[in-house]
mmCIF file of C-alpha atoms in Angstrom:
data_model
loop_
_atom_site.group_PDB
_atom_site.id
_atom_site.type_symbol
_atom_site.label_atom_id
_atom_site.label_comp_id
_atom_site.label_asym_id
_atom_site.label_seq_id
_atom_site.Cartn_x
_atom_site.Cartn_y
_atom_site.Cartn_z
ATOM 1 C CA MET A 1 -90.587 -175.432 11.803
ATOM 2 C CA THR A 2 -93.348 -178.021 11.983
ATOM 3 C CA SER A 3 -95.968 -178.421 9.280
ATOM 4 C CA THR A 4 -98.593 -176.959 11.647
ATOM 5 C CA GLN A 5 -96.467 -173.862 12.283
ATOM 6 C CA TYR A 6 -95.785 -173.473 8.560
ATOM 7 C CA THR A 7 -99.482 -173.814 7.720
ATOM 8 C CA ALA A 8 -100.384 -171.070 10.236
ATOM 9 C CA LEU A 9 -97.724 -168.769 8.764
ATOM 10 C CA GLN A 10 -98.732 -169.574 5.199
ATOM 11 C CA HIS A 11 -102.412 -168.920 5.909
ATOM 12 C CA HIS A 12 -101.709 -165.567 7.534
ATOM 13 C CA LEU A 13 -99.294 -164.414 4.819
ATOM 14 C CA GLN A 14 -101.936 -165.225 2.209
ATOM 15 C CA GLN A 15 -104.555 -163.263 4.161
ATOM 16 C CA PHE A 16 -102.296 -160.355 5.116
ATOM 17 C CA ALA A 17 -100.483 -159.707 1.834
ATOM 18 C CA GLN A 18 -102.062 -162.106 -0.702
ATOM 19 C CA LEU A 19 -98.735 -163.907 -1.073
ATOM 20 C CA SER A 20 -98.733 -166.838 -3.453
ATOM 21 C CA GLU A 21 -97.530 -170.274 -2.415
ATOM 22 C CA ALA A 22 -94.441 -169.712 -4.574
ATOM 23 C CA ASP A 23 -93.696 -166.446 -2.727
ATOM 24 C CA ILE A 24 -94.051 -168.143 0.637
ATOM 25 C CA ARG A 25 -91.835 -171.057 -0.358
ATOM 26 C CA MET A 26 -89.047 -168.582 -1.205
ATOM 27 C CA THR A 27 -88.576 -167.814 2.495
ATOM 28 C CA ARG A 28 -89.641 -171.088 4.081
ATOM 29 C CA ASP A 29 -86.134 -172.045 5.233
ATOM 30 C CA LEU A 30 -85.448 -168.574 6.625
ATOM 31 C CA TRP A 31 -88.148 -168.587 9.313
ATOM 32 C CA GLN A 32 -86.891 -169.921 12.646
ATOM 33 C CA VAL A 33 -88.873 -170.983 15.711
ATOM 34 C CA ARG A 34 -88.276 -168.837 18.787
ATOM 35 C CA ASN A 35 -89.754 -169.895 22.118
ATOM 36 C CA MET A 36 -89.902 -167.221 24.785
ATOM 37 C CA ALA A 37 -90.618 -167.415 28.495
ATOM 38 C CA ARG A 38 -92.969 -165.033 30.246
ATOM 39 C CA HIS A 39 -91.255 -161.661 30.858
ATOM 40 C CA GLU A 40 -88.524 -162.392 28.295
ATOM 41 C CA LEU A 41 -87.745 -159.464 25.994
ATOM 42 C CA PHE A 42 -88.058 -159.645 22.208
ATOM 43 C CA THR A 43 -86.236 -156.313 21.941
ATOM 44 C CA PHE A 44 -84.244 -154.403 24.507
ATOM 45 C CA SER A 45 -84.256 -150.661 25.112
ATOM 46 C CA ASN A 46 -81.695 -148.801 22.994
ATOM 47 C CA SER A 47 -80.954 -151.834 20.851
ATOM 48 C CA VAL A 48 -81.385 -152.272 17.099
ATOM 49 C CA CYS A 49 -84.271 -154.510 16.000
ATOM 50 C CA ARG A 50 -83.198 -156.913 13.256
ATOM 51 C CA GLN A 51 -86.108 -159.370 13.074
ATOM 52 C CA VAL A 52 -89.769 -159.637 12.202
ATOM 53 C CA GLY A 53 -91.703 -162.154 14.274
ATOM 54 C CA PHE A 54 -95.005 -163.882 13.630
ATOM 55 C CA VAL A 55 -96.758 -164.665 16.919
ATOM 56 C CA LEU A 56 -98.057 -168.233 17.019
ATOM 57 C CA LYS A 57 -98.813 -168.259 20.735
ATOM 58 C CA GLY A 58 -98.707 -165.669 23.503
ATOM 59 C CA ILE A 59 -99.173 -161.959 23.959
ATOM 60 C CA PHE A 60 -96.638 -159.133 24.081
ATOM 61 C CA ARG A 61 -96.572 -155.571 25.308
ATOM 62 C CA VAL A 62 -94.635 -152.730 23.705
ATOM 63 C CA TYR A 63 -93.613 -150.158 26.306
ATOM 64 C CA TYR A 64 -91.041 -147.596 27.310
ATOM 65 C CA VAL A 65 -89.619 -146.512 30.630
ATOM 66 C CA HIS A 66 -89.541 -142.781 31.332
ATOM 67 C CA PRO A 67 -85.880 -141.958 32.051
ATOM 68 C CA ALA A 68 -86.623 -139.448 34.827
ATOM 69 C CA THR A 69 -89.444 -141.193 36.695
ATOM 70 C CA GLU A 70 -88.665 -144.815 35.672
ATOM 71 C CA GLN A 71 -92.415 -145.213 35.146
ATOM 72 C CA GLU A 72 -93.465 -147.736 32.494
ATOM 73 C CA HIS A 73 -95.868 -146.664 29.744
ATOM 74 C CA ASN A 74 -97.585 -149.345 27.643
ATOM 75 C CA LEU A 75 -98.090 -148.439 23.992
ATOM 76 C CA TYR A 76 -99.537 -151.602 22.403
ATOM 77 C CA PHE A 77 -100.427 -155.215 23.012
ATOM 78 C CA ILE A 78 -99.683 -157.732 20.272
ATOM 79 C CA ALA A 79 -101.263 -161.191 20.322
ATOM 80 C CA GLU A 80 -101.493 -164.286 18.145
ATOM 81 C CA HIS A 81 -101.423 -164.151 14.353
ATOM 82 C CA THR A 82 -99.851 -160.701 14.264
ATOM 83 C CA PHE A 83 -96.442 -159.596 13.023
ATOM 84 C CA LEU A 84 -94.198 -158.291 15.779
ATOM 85 C CA THR A 85 -91.289 -155.901 15.332
ATOM 86 C CA SER A 86 -89.996 -152.460 16.269
ATOM 87 C CA LEU A 87 -90.642 -150.960 12.855
ATOM 88 C CA LYS A 88 -88.703 -147.683 13.010
ATOM 89 C CA SER A 89 -85.635 -149.446 14.390
ATOM 90 C CA LEU A 90 -86.019 -152.236 11.828
ATOM 91 C CA LEU A 91 -86.248 -149.879 8.849
ATOM 92 C CA THR A 92 -83.592 -147.385 9.932
ATOM 93 C CA GLN A 93 -81.341 -149.857 11.786
ATOM 94 C CA THR A 94 -81.051 -147.354 14.616
ATOM 95 C CA THR A 95 -81.616 -147.958 18.310
ATOM 96 C CA CYS A 96 -85.131 -147.909 19.709
ATOM 97 C CA PRO A 97 -86.219 -146.698 23.167
ATOM 98 C CA TYR A 98 -89.056 -149.229 23.355
ATOM 99 C CA LEU A 99 -89.046 -152.695 24.855
ATOM 100 C CA ILE A 100 -91.163 -155.643 23.721
ATOM 101 C CA GLU A 101 -91.926 -158.135 26.496
ATOM 102 C CA ALA A 102 -93.724 -161.471 26.440
ATOM 103 C CA LEU A 103 -96.571 -161.385 28.966
ATOM 104 C CA GLU A 104 -97.104 -165.140 28.578
ATOM 105 C CA ASP A 105 -94.943 -168.029 27.463
ATOM 106 C CA ALA A 106 -94.794 -167.438 23.729
ATOM 107 C CA GLU A 107 -93.921 -169.101 20.456
ATOM 108 C CA LEU A 108 -92.937 -167.178 17.357
ATOM 109 C CA LEU A 109 -91.562 -167.679 13.896
ATOM 110 C CA VAL A 110 -88.869 -165.060 13.226
ATOM 111 C CA ILE A 111 -87.037 -163.946 10.108
ATOM 112 C CA ASP A 112 -84.041 -161.631 9.807
ATOM 113 C CA HIS A 113 -84.975 -158.404 8.057
ATOM 114 C CA ASP A 114 -81.737 -158.391 6.036
ATOM 115 C CA ALA A 115 -82.734 -161.757 4.581
ATOM 116 C CA LEU A 116 -86.349 -160.739 4.023
ATOM 117 C CA LYS A 117 -85.650 -157.499 2.183
ATOM 118 C CA GLN A 118 -83.545 -159.361 -0.407
ATOM 119 C CA PHE A 119 -86.852 -160.705 -1.731
ATOM 120 C CA TYR A 120 -88.497 -157.294 -2.224
ATOM 121 C CA PRO A 121 -86.916 -156.718 -5.685
ATOM 122 C CA GLN A 122 -87.636 -160.334 -6.688
ATOM 123 C CA SER A 123 -91.272 -160.602 -5.654
ATOM 124 C CA HIS A 124 -94.164 -158.160 -5.840
ATOM 125 C CA GLY A 125 -95.785 -160.244 -3.101
ATOM 126 C CA TRP A 126 -92.955 -159.693 -0.626
ATOM 127 C CA GLU A 127 -92.673 -156.050 -1.639
ATOM 128 C CA ARG A 128 -96.393 -155.734 -0.849
ATOM 129 C CA PHE A 129 -95.808 -157.474 2.483
ATOM 130 C CA GLY A 130 -93.204 -154.845 3.439
ATOM 131 C CA ARG A 131 -95.533 -152.005 2.474
ATOM 132 C CA LEU A 132 -98.513 -153.473 4.329
ATOM 133 C CA LEU A 133 -96.421 -154.114 7.449
ATOM 134 C CA ALA A 134 -95.367 -150.449 7.458
ATOM 135 C CA GLU A 135 -98.963 -149.325 6.850
ATOM 136 C CA GLN A 136 -100.233 -151.520 9.691
ATOM 137 C CA TYR A 137 -97.797 -149.976 12.162
ATOM 138 C CA PHE A 138 -98.482 -146.438 10.880
ATOM 139 C CA LEU A 139 -102.233 -146.895 11.335
ATOM 140 C CA ALA A 140 -101.746 -148.365 14.808
ATOM 141 C CA ASN A 141 -99.608 -145.361 15.783
ATOM 142 C CA GLN A 142 -102.080 -142.852 14.354
ATOM 143 C CA THR A 143 -105.081 -144.550 15.968
ATOM 144 C CA ARG A 144 -103.282 -144.671 19.312
ATOM 145 C CA SER A 145 -102.312 -140.984 19.148
ATOM 146 C CA GLU A 146 -105.825 -139.919 18.174
ATOM 147 C CA SER A 147 -107.425 -141.944 20.962
ATOM 148 C CA LEU A 148 -105.199 -140.299 23.581
ATOM 149 C CA LEU A 149 -105.931 -136.844 22.172
ATOM 150 C CA MET A 150 -109.633 -137.107 21.365
ATOM 151 C CA GLN A 151 -111.188 -139.723 23.650
ATOM 152 C CA SER A 152 -111.871 -139.786 27.358
ATOM 153 C CA ALA A 153 -110.378 -142.586 29.422
ATOM 154 C CA GLU A 154 -113.815 -144.203 29.601
ATOM 155 C CA GLU A 155 -114.164 -144.100 25.808
ATOM 156 C CA ARG A 156 -110.719 -145.680 25.427
ATOM 157 C CA TYR A 157 -111.735 -148.445 27.843
ATOM 158 C CA VAL A 158 -114.991 -149.113 25.967
ATOM 159 C CA ASP A 159 -113.036 -149.267 22.688
ATOM 160 C CA LEU A 160 -110.674 -151.800 24.244
ATOM 161 C CA MET A 161 -113.618 -153.895 25.463
ATOM 162 C CA THR A 162 -115.197 -153.752 22.004
ATOM 163 C CA ASN A 163 -112.161 -154.305 19.798
ATOM 164 C CA GLN A 164 -109.836 -156.390 21.983
ATOM 165 C CA PRO A 165 -112.006 -158.009 24.685
ATOM 166 C CA ASP A 166 -109.607 -160.923 25.127
ATOM 167 C CA LEU A 167 -106.963 -158.567 26.521
ATOM 168 C CA LEU A 168 -108.994 -157.982 29.661
ATOM 169 C CA ASN A 169 -108.623 -161.673 30.572
ATOM 170 C CA ARG A 170 -104.950 -161.970 29.642
ATOM 171 C CA VAL A 171 -103.317 -158.703 30.709
ATOM 172 C CA SER A 172 -103.058 -157.349 34.251
ATOM 173 C CA LEU A 173 -105.187 -154.358 35.214
ATOM 174 C CA GLY A 174 -101.994 -152.427 35.929
ATOM 175 C CA HIS A 175 -100.849 -152.880 32.335
ATOM 176 C CA ILE A 176 -104.344 -152.017 31.055
ATOM 177 C CA ALA A 177 -104.378 -148.801 33.119
ATOM 178 C CA SER A 178 -100.961 -147.822 31.761
ATOM 179 C CA TYR A 179 -102.133 -148.482 28.202
ATOM 180 C CA LEU A 180 -105.223 -146.298 28.758
ATOM 181 C CA GLY A 181 -103.070 -143.535 30.236
ATOM 182 C CA ILE A 182 -104.693 -143.584 33.678
ATOM 183 C CA LYS A 183 -103.992 -144.741 37.230
ATOM 184 C CA GLY A 184 -105.269 -148.024 38.672
ATOM 185 C CA PRO A 185 -107.993 -146.489 40.914
ATOM 186 C CA SER A 186 -109.369 -144.565 37.917
ATOM 187 C CA LEU A 187 -109.616 -147.802 35.948
ATOM 188 C CA SER A 188 -111.577 -149.445 38.790
ATOM 189 C CA ARG A 189 -114.016 -146.516 38.786
ATOM 190 C CA ILE A 190 -114.392 -146.613 34.978
ATOM 191 C CA ARG A 191 -114.970 -150.374 34.990
ATOM 192 C CA ALA A 192 -117.696 -149.973 37.616
ATOM 193 C CA GLN A 193 -119.367 -147.173 35.651
ATOM 194 C CA VAL A 194 -119.295 -149.118 32.382
ATOM 195 C CA ALA A 195 -120.658 -152.235 34.121
ATOM 196 C CA GLN A 196 -123.613 -150.226 35.479
ATOM 197 C CA GLN A 197 -124.432 -148.903 32.010
ATOM 198 C CA ARG A 198 -124.619 -152.372 30.469
#
């Protein structure tokens, strides 16, 4: 890990979980650099997730493939300076039906969860990190579920434009349509309507 990579990790850990420098130093040697090519998988379907990644560069999609139709359904996009994992699989050490794919060439720092959780009893900072990571994923899941239940496709698109505008330049329209729960032609119509309103 270079000093630049370590500084980025350190800065984000301080922001995310208010970890002290001493807390961060405890795990410095446990974080490993992982470079991934576009379309490479961070986790495979029906495998157990054993790592937490910190995205330094690149963007990922979390998706599943419907077993009957083989249609892909995008659940989330995860970009730089975010922690990446399959949380349920990580915490329960059971297999997960989701896949996590790099949509661009990516660079991460990864740590094994077995190594990380050893520090929870030793450090309130790392214990807080584990709690906040779980809360972040819970909130993302709840927000996603509520948007699909309570918002129209157009409202979901406007939210995406407002809260994650960079995605529209980095992710294909097919993946965006899947994430919004609509077909490609519907997305084209919604984009045209929203453009006229602005």
